[in-house]
mmCIF file with all atom_site columns, C-alpha atoms in Angstrom:
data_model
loop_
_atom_site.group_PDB
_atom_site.id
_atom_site.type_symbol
_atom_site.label_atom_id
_atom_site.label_alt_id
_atom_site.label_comp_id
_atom_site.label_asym_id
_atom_site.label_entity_id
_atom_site.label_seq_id
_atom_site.pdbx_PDB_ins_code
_atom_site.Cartn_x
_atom_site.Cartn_y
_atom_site.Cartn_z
_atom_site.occupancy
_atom_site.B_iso_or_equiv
_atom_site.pdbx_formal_charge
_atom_site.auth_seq_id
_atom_site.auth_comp_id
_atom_site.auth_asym_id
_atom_site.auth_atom_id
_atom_site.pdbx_PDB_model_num
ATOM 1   C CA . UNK A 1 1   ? 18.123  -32.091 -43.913 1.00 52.00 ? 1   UNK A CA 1
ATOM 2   C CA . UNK A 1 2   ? 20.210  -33.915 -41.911 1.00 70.00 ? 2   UNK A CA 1
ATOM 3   C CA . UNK A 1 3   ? 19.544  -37.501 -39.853 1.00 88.00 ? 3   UNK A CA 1
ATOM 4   C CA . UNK A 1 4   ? 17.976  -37.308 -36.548 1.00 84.00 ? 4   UNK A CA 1
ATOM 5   C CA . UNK A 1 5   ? 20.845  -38.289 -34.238 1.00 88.00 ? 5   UNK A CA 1
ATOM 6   C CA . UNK A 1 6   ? 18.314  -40.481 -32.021 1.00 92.00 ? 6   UNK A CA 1
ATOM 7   C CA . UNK A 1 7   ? 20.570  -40.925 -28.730 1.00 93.00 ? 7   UNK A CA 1
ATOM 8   C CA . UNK A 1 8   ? 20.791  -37.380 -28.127 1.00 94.00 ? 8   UNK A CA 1
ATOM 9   C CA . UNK A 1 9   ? 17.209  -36.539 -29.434 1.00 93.00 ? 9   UNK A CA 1
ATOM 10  C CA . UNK A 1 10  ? 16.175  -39.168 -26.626 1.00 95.00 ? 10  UNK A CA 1
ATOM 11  C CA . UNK A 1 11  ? 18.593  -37.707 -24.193 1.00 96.00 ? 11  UNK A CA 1
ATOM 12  C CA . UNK A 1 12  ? 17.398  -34.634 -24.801 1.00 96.00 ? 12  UNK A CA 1
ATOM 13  C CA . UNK A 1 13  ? 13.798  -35.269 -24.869 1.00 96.00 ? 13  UNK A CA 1
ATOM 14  C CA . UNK A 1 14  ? 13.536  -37.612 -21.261 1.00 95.00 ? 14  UNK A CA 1
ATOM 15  C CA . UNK A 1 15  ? 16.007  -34.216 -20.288 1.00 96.00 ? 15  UNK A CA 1
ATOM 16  C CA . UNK A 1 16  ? 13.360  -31.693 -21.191 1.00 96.00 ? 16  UNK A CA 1
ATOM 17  C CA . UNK A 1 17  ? 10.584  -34.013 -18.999 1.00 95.00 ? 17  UNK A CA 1
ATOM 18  C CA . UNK A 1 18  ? 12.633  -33.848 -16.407 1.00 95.00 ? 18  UNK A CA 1
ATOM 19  C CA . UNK A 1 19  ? 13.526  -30.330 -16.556 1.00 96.00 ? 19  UNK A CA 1
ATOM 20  C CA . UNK A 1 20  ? 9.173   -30.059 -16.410 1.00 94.00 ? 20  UNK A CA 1
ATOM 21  C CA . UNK A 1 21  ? 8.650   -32.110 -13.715 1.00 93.00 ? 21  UNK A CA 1
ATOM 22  C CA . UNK A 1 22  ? 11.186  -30.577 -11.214 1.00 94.00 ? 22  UNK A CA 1
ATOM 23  C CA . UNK A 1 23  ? 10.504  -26.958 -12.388 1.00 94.00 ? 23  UNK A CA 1
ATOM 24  C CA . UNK A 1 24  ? 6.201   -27.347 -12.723 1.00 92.00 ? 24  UNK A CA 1
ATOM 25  C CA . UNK A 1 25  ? 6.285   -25.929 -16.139 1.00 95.00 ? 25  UNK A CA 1
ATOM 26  C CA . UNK A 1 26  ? 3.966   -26.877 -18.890 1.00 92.00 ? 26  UNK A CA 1
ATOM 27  C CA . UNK A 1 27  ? 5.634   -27.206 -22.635 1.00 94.00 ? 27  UNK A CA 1
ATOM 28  C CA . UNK A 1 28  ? 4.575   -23.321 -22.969 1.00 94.00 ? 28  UNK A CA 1
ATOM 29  C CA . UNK A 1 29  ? 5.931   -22.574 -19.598 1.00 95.00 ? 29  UNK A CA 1
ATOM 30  C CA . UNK A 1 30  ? 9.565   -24.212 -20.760 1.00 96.00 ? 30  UNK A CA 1
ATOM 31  C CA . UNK A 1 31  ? 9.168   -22.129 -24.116 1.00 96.00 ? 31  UNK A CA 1
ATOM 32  C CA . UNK A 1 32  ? 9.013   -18.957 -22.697 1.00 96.00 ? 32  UNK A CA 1
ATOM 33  C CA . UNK A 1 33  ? 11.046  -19.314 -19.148 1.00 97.00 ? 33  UNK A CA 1
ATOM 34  C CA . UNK A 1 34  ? 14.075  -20.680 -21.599 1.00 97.00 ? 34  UNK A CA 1
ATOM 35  C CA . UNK A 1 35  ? 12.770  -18.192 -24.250 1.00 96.00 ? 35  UNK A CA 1
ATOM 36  C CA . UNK A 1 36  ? 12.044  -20.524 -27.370 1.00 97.00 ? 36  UNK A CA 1
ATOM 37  C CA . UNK A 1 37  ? 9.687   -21.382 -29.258 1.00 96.00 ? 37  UNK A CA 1
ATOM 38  C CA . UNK A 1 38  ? 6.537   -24.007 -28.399 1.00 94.00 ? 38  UNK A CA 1
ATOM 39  C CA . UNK A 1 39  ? 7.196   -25.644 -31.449 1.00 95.00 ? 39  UNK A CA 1
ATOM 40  C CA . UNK A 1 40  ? 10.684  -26.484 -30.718 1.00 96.00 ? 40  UNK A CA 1
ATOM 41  C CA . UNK A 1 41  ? 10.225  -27.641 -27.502 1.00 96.00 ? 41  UNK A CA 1
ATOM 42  C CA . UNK A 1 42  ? 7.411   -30.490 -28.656 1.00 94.00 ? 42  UNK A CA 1
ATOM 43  C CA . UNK A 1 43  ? 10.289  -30.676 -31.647 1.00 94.00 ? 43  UNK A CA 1
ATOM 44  C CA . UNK A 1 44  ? 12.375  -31.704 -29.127 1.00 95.00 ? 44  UNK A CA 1
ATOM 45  C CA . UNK A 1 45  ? 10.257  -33.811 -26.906 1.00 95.00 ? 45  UNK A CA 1
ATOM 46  C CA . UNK A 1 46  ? 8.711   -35.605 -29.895 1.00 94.00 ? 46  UNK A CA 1
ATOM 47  C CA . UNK A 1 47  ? 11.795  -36.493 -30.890 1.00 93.00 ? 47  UNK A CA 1
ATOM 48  C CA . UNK A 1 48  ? 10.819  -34.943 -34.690 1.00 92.00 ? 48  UNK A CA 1
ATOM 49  C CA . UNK A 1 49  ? 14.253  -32.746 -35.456 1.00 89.00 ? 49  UNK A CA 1
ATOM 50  C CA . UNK A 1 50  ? 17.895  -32.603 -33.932 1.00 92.00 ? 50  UNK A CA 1
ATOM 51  C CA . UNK A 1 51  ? 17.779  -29.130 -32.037 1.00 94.00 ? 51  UNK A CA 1
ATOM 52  C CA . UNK A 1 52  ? 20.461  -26.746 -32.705 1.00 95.00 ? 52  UNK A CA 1
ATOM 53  C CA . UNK A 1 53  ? 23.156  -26.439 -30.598 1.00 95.00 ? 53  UNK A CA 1
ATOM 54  C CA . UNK A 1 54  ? 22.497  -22.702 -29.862 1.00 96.00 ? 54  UNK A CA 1
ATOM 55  C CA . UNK A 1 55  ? 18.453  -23.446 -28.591 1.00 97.00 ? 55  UNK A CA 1
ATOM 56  C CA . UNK A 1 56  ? 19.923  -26.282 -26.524 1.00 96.00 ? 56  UNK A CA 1
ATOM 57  C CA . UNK A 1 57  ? 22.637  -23.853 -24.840 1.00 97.00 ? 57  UNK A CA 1
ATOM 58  C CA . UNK A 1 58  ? 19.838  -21.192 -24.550 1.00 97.00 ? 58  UNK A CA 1
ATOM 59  C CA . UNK A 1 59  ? 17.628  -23.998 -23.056 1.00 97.00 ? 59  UNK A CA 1
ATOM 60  C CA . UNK A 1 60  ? 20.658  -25.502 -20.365 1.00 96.00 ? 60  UNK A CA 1
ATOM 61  C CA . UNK A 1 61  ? 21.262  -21.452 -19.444 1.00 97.00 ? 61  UNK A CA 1
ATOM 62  C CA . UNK A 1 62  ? 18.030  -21.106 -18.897 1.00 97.00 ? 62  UNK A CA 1
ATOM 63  C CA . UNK A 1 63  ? 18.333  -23.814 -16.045 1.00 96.00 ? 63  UNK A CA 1
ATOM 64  C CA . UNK A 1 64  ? 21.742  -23.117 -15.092 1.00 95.00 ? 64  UNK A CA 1
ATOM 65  C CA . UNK A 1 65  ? 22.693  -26.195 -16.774 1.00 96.00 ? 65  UNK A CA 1
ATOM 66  C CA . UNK A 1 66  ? 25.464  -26.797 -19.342 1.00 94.00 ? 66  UNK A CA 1
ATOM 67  C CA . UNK A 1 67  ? 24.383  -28.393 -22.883 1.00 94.00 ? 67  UNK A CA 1
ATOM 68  C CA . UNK A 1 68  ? 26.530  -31.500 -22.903 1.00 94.00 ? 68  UNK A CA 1
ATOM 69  C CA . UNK A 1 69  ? 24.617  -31.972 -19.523 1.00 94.00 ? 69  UNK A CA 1
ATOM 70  C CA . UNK A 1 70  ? 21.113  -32.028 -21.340 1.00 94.00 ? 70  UNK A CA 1
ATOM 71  C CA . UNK A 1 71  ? 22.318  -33.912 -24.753 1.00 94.00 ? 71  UNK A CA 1
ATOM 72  C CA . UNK A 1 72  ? 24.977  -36.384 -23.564 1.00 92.00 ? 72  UNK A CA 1
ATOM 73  C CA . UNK A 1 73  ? 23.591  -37.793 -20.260 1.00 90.00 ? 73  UNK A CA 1
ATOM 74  C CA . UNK A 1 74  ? 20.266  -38.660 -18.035 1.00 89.00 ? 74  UNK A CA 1
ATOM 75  C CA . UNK A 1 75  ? 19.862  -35.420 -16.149 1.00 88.00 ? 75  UNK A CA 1
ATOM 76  C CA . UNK A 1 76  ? 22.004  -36.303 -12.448 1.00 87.00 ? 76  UNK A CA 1
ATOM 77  C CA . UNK A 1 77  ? 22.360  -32.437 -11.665 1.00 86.00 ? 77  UNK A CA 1
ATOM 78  C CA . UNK A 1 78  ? 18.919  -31.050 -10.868 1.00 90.00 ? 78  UNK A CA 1
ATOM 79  C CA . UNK A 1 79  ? 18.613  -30.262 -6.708  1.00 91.00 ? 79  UNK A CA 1
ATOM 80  C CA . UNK A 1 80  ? 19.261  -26.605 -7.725  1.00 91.00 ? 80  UNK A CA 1
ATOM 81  C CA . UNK A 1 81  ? 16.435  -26.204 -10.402 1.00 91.00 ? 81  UNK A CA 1
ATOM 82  C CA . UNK A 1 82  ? 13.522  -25.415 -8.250  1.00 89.00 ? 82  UNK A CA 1
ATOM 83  C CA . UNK A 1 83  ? 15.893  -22.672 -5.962  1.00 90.00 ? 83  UNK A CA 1
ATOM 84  C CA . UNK A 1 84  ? 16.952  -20.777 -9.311  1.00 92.00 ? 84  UNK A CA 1
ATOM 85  C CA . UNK A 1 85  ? 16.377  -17.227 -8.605  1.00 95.00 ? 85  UNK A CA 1
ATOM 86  C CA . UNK A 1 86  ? 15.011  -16.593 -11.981 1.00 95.00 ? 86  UNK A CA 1
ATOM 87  C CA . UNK A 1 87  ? 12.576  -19.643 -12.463 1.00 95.00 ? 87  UNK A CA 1
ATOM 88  C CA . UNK A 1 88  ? 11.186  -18.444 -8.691  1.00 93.00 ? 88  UNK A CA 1
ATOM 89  C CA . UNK A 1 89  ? 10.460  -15.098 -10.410 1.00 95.00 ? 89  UNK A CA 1
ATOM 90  C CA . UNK A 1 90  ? 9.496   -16.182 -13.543 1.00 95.00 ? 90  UNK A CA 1
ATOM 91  C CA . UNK A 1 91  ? 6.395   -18.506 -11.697 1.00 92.00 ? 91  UNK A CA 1
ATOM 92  C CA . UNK A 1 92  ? 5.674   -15.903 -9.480  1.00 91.00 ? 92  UNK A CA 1
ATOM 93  C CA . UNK A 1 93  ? 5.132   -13.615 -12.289 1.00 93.00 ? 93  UNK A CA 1
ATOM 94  C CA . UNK A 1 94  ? 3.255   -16.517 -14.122 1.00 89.00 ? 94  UNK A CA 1
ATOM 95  C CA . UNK A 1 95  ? 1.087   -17.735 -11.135 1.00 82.00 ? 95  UNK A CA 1
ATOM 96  C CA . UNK A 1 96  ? -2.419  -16.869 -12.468 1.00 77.00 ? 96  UNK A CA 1
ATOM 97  C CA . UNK A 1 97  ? -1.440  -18.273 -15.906 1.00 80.00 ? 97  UNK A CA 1
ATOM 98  C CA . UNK A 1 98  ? -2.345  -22.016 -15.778 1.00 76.00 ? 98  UNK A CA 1
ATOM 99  C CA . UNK A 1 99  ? -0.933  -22.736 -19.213 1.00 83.00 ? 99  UNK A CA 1
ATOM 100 C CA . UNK A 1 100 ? 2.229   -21.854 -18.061 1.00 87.00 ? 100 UNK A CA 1
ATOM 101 C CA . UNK A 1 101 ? 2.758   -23.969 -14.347 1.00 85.00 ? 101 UNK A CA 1
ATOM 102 C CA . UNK A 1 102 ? 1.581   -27.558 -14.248 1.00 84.00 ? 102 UNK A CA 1
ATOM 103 C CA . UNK A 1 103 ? -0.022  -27.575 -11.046 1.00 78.00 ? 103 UNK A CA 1
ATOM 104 C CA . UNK A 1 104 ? -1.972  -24.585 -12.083 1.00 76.00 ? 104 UNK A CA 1
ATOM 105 C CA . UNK A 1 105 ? -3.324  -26.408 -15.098 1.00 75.00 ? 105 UNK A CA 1
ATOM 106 C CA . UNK A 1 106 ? -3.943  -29.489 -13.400 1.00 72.00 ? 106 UNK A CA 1
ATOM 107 C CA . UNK A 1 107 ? -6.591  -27.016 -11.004 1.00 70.00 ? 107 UNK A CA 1
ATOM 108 C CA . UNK A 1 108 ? -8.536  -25.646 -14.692 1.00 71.00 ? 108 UNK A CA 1
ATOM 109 C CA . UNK A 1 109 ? -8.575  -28.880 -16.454 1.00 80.00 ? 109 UNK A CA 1
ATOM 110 C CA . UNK A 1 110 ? -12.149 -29.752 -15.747 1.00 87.00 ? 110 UNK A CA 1
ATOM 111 C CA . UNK A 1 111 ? -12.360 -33.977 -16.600 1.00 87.00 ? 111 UNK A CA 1
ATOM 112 C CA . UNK A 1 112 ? -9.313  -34.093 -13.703 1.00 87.00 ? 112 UNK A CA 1
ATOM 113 C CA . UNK A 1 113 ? -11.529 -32.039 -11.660 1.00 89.00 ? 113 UNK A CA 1
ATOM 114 C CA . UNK A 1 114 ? -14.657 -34.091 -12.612 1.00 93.00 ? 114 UNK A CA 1
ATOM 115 C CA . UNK A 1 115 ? -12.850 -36.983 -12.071 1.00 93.00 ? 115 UNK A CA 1
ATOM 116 C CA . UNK A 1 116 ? -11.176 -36.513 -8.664  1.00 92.00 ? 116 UNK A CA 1
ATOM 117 C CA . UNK A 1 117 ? -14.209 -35.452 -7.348  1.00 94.00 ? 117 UNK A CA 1
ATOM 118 C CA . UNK A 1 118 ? -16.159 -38.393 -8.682  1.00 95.00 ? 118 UNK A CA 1
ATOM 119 C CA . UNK A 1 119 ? -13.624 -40.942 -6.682  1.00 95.00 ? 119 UNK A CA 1
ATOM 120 C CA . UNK A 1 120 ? -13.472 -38.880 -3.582  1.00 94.00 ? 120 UNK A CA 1
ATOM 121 C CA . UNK A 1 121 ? -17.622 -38.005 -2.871  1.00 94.00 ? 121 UNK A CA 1
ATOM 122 C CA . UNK A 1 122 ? -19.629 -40.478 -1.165  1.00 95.00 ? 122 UNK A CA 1
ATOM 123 C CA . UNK A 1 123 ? -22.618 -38.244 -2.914  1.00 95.00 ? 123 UNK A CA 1
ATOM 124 C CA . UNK A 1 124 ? -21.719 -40.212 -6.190  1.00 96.00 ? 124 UNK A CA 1
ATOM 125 C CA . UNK A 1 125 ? -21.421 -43.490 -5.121  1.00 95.00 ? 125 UNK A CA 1
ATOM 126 C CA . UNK A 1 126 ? -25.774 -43.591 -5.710  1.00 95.00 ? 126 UNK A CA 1
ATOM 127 C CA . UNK A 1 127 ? -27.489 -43.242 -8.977  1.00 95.00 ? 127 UNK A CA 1
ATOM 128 C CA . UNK A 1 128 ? -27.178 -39.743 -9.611  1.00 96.00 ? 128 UNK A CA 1
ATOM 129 C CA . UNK A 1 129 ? -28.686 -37.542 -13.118 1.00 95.00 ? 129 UNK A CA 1
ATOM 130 C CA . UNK A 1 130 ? -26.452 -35.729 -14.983 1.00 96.00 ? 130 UNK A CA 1
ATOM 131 C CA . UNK A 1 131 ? -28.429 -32.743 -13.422 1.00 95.00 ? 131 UNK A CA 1
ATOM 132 C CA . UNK A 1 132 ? -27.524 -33.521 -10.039 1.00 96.00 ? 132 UNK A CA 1
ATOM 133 C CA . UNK A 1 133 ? -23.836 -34.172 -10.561 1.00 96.00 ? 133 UNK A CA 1
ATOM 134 C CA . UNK A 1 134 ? -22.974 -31.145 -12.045 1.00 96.00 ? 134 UNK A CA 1
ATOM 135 C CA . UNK A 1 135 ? -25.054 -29.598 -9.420  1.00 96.00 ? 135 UNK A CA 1
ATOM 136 C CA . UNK A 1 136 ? -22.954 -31.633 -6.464  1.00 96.00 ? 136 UNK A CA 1
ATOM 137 C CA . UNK A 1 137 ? -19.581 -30.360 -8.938  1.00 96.00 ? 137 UNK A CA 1
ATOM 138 C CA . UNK A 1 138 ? -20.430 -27.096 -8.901  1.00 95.00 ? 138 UNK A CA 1
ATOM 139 C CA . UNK A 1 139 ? -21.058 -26.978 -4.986  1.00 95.00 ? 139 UNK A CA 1
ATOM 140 C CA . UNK A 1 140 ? -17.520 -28.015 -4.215  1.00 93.00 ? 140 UNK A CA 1
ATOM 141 C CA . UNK A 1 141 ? -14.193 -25.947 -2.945  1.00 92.00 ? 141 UNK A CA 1
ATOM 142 C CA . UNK A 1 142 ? -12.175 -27.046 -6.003  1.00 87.00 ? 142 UNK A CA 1
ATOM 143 C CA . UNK A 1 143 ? -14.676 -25.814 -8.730  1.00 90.00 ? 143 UNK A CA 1
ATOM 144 C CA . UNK A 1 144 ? -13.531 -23.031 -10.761 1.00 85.00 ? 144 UNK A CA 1
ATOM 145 C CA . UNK A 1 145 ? -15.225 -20.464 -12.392 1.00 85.00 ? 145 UNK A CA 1
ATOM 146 C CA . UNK A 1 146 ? -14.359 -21.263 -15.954 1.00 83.00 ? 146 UNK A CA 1
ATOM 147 C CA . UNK A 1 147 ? -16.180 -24.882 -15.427 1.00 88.00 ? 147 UNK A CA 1
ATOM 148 C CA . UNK A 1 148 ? -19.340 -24.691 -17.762 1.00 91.00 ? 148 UNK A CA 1
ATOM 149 C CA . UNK A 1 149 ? -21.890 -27.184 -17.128 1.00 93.00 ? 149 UNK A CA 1
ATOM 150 C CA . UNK A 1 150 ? -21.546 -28.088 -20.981 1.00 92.00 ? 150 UNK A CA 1
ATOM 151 C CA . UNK A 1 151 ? -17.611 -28.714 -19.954 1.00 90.00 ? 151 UNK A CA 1
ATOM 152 C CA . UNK A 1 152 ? -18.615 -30.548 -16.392 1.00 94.00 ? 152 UNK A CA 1
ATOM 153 C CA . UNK A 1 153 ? -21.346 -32.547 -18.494 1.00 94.00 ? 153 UNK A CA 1
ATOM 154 C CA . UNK A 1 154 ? -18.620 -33.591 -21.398 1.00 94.00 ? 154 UNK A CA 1
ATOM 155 C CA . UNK A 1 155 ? -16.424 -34.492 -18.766 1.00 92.00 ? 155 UNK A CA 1
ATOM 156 C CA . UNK A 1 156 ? -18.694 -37.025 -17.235 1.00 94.00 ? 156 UNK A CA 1
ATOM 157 C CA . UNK A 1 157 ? -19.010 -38.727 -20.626 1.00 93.00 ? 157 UNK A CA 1
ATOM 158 C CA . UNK A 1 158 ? -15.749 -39.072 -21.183 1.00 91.00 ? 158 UNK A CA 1
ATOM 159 C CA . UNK A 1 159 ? -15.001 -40.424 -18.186 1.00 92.00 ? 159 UNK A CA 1
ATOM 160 C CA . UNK A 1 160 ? -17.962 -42.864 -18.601 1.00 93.00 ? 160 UNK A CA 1
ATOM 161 C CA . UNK A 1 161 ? -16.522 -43.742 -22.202 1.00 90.00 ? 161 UNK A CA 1
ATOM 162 C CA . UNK A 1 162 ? -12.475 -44.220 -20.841 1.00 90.00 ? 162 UNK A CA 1
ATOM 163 C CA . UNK A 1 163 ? -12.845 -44.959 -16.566 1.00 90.00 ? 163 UNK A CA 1
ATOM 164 C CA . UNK A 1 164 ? -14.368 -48.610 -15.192 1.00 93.00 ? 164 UNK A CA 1
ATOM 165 C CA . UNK A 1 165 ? -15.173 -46.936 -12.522 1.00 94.00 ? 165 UNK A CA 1
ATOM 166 C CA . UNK A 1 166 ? -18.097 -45.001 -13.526 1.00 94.00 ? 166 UNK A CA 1
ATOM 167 C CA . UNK A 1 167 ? -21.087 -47.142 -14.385 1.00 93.00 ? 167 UNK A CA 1
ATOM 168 C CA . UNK A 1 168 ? -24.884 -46.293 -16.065 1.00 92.00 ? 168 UNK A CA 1
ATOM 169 C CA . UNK A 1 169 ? -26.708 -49.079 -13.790 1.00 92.00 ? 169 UNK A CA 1
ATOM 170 C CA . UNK A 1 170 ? -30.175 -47.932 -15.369 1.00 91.00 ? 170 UNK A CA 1
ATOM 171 C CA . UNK A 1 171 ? -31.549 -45.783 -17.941 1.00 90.00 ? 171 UNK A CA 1
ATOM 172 C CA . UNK A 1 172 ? -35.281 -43.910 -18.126 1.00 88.00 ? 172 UNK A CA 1
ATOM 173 C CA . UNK A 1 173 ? -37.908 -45.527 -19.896 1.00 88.00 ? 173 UNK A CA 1
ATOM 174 C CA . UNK A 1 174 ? -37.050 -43.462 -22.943 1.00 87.00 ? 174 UNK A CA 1
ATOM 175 C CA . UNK A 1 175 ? -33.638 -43.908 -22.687 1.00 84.00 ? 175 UNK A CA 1
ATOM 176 C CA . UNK A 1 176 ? -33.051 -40.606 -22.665 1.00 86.00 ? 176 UNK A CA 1
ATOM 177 C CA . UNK A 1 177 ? -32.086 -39.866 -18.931 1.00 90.00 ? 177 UNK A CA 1
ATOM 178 C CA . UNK A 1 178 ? -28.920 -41.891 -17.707 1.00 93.00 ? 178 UNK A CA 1
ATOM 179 C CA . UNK A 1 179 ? -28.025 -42.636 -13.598 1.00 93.00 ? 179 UNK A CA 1
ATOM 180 C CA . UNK A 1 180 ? -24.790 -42.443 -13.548 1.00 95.00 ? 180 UNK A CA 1
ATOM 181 C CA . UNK A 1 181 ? -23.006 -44.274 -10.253 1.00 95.00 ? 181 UNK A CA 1
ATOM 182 C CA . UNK A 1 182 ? -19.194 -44.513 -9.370  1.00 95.00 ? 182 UNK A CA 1
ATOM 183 C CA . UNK A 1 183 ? -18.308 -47.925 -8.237  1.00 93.00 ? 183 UNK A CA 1
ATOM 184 C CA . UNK A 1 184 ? -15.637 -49.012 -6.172  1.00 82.00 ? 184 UNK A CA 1
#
């Protein structure tokens, strides 16, 4: 095996981000517009293995791109990556699949959901049960179907646990019943 060459694995990885972030493609979305594999694209963006010269030519086609252009250098040539005829198709095709387009995901993933709507509701900025959160959540124009309350209710937690802005002012008697308020 040989030596990870880490100048163009770097290149190649901040490349690849780039590439995401201009096109609205997800890892899985890069995979299969560019038409390789997952793994080798979180190869390459992890850094982990030098990436053969033939994925990285079938990765720069994909984006009309040449490989030096993706290996050598910081990505300068990118104004005609979200026009490409092919990508347009290819999200079009893809627009119900939110594992594919990045601002599709960022609608199902239900702690960013939980989250933005936490910071943006007055309703929240009381002491509020778990109960009547997920209640409020569930009432809103961004909820989506595939929002459980067990997801909603996780979500909340976590945020708790990671976010200062969330805060358990008081508990029940028992302790088993939590107000949960969003400071500001």
């Amino acid at each position: 095996m040989s030596e990870l060459d880490e100048k163009r694995a770097d290149t190649l990885s901040d490349n690849i981000e780039i590439l995401m972030q201009i096109s609205d493609l997800t890892i899985e979305g890069i995979a299969e517009f560019a038409d390789i594999s997952r793994a080798t694209v979180n190869r390459a963006i992890l850094k982990m293995s030098n990436i053969s010269p033939a994925i990285v030519l079938k990765l720069a086609n994909a984006f009309n791109l040449t490989s030096k252009e993706l290996t050598n250098s910081h990505l300068t040539r990118t104004e005609h990556i979200p026009e490409l005829k092919s990508l347009l198709k290819f999200k079009l095709k893809n627009l119900q699949n939110f594992n594919i387009l990045t601002s599709e995901s960022k609608k199902h993933n239900a702690q960013l959901f939980v989250k933005n709507e936490l910071q943006k509701d007055d309703f929240f900025l009381e002491e509020r049960k778990m109960k009547e959160i997920t209640e409020r959540l569930k009432k809103s124009k961004n909820f989506q179907i595939e929002f459980t309350k067990a997801a909603l209710e996780q979500s909340v937690k976590r945020i708790f646990a990671e976010e200062e802005f969330l805060k358990v002012p008081r508990k029940s008697k028992n302790g088993k019943v939590f107000y949960y308020k969003v400071e500001k």
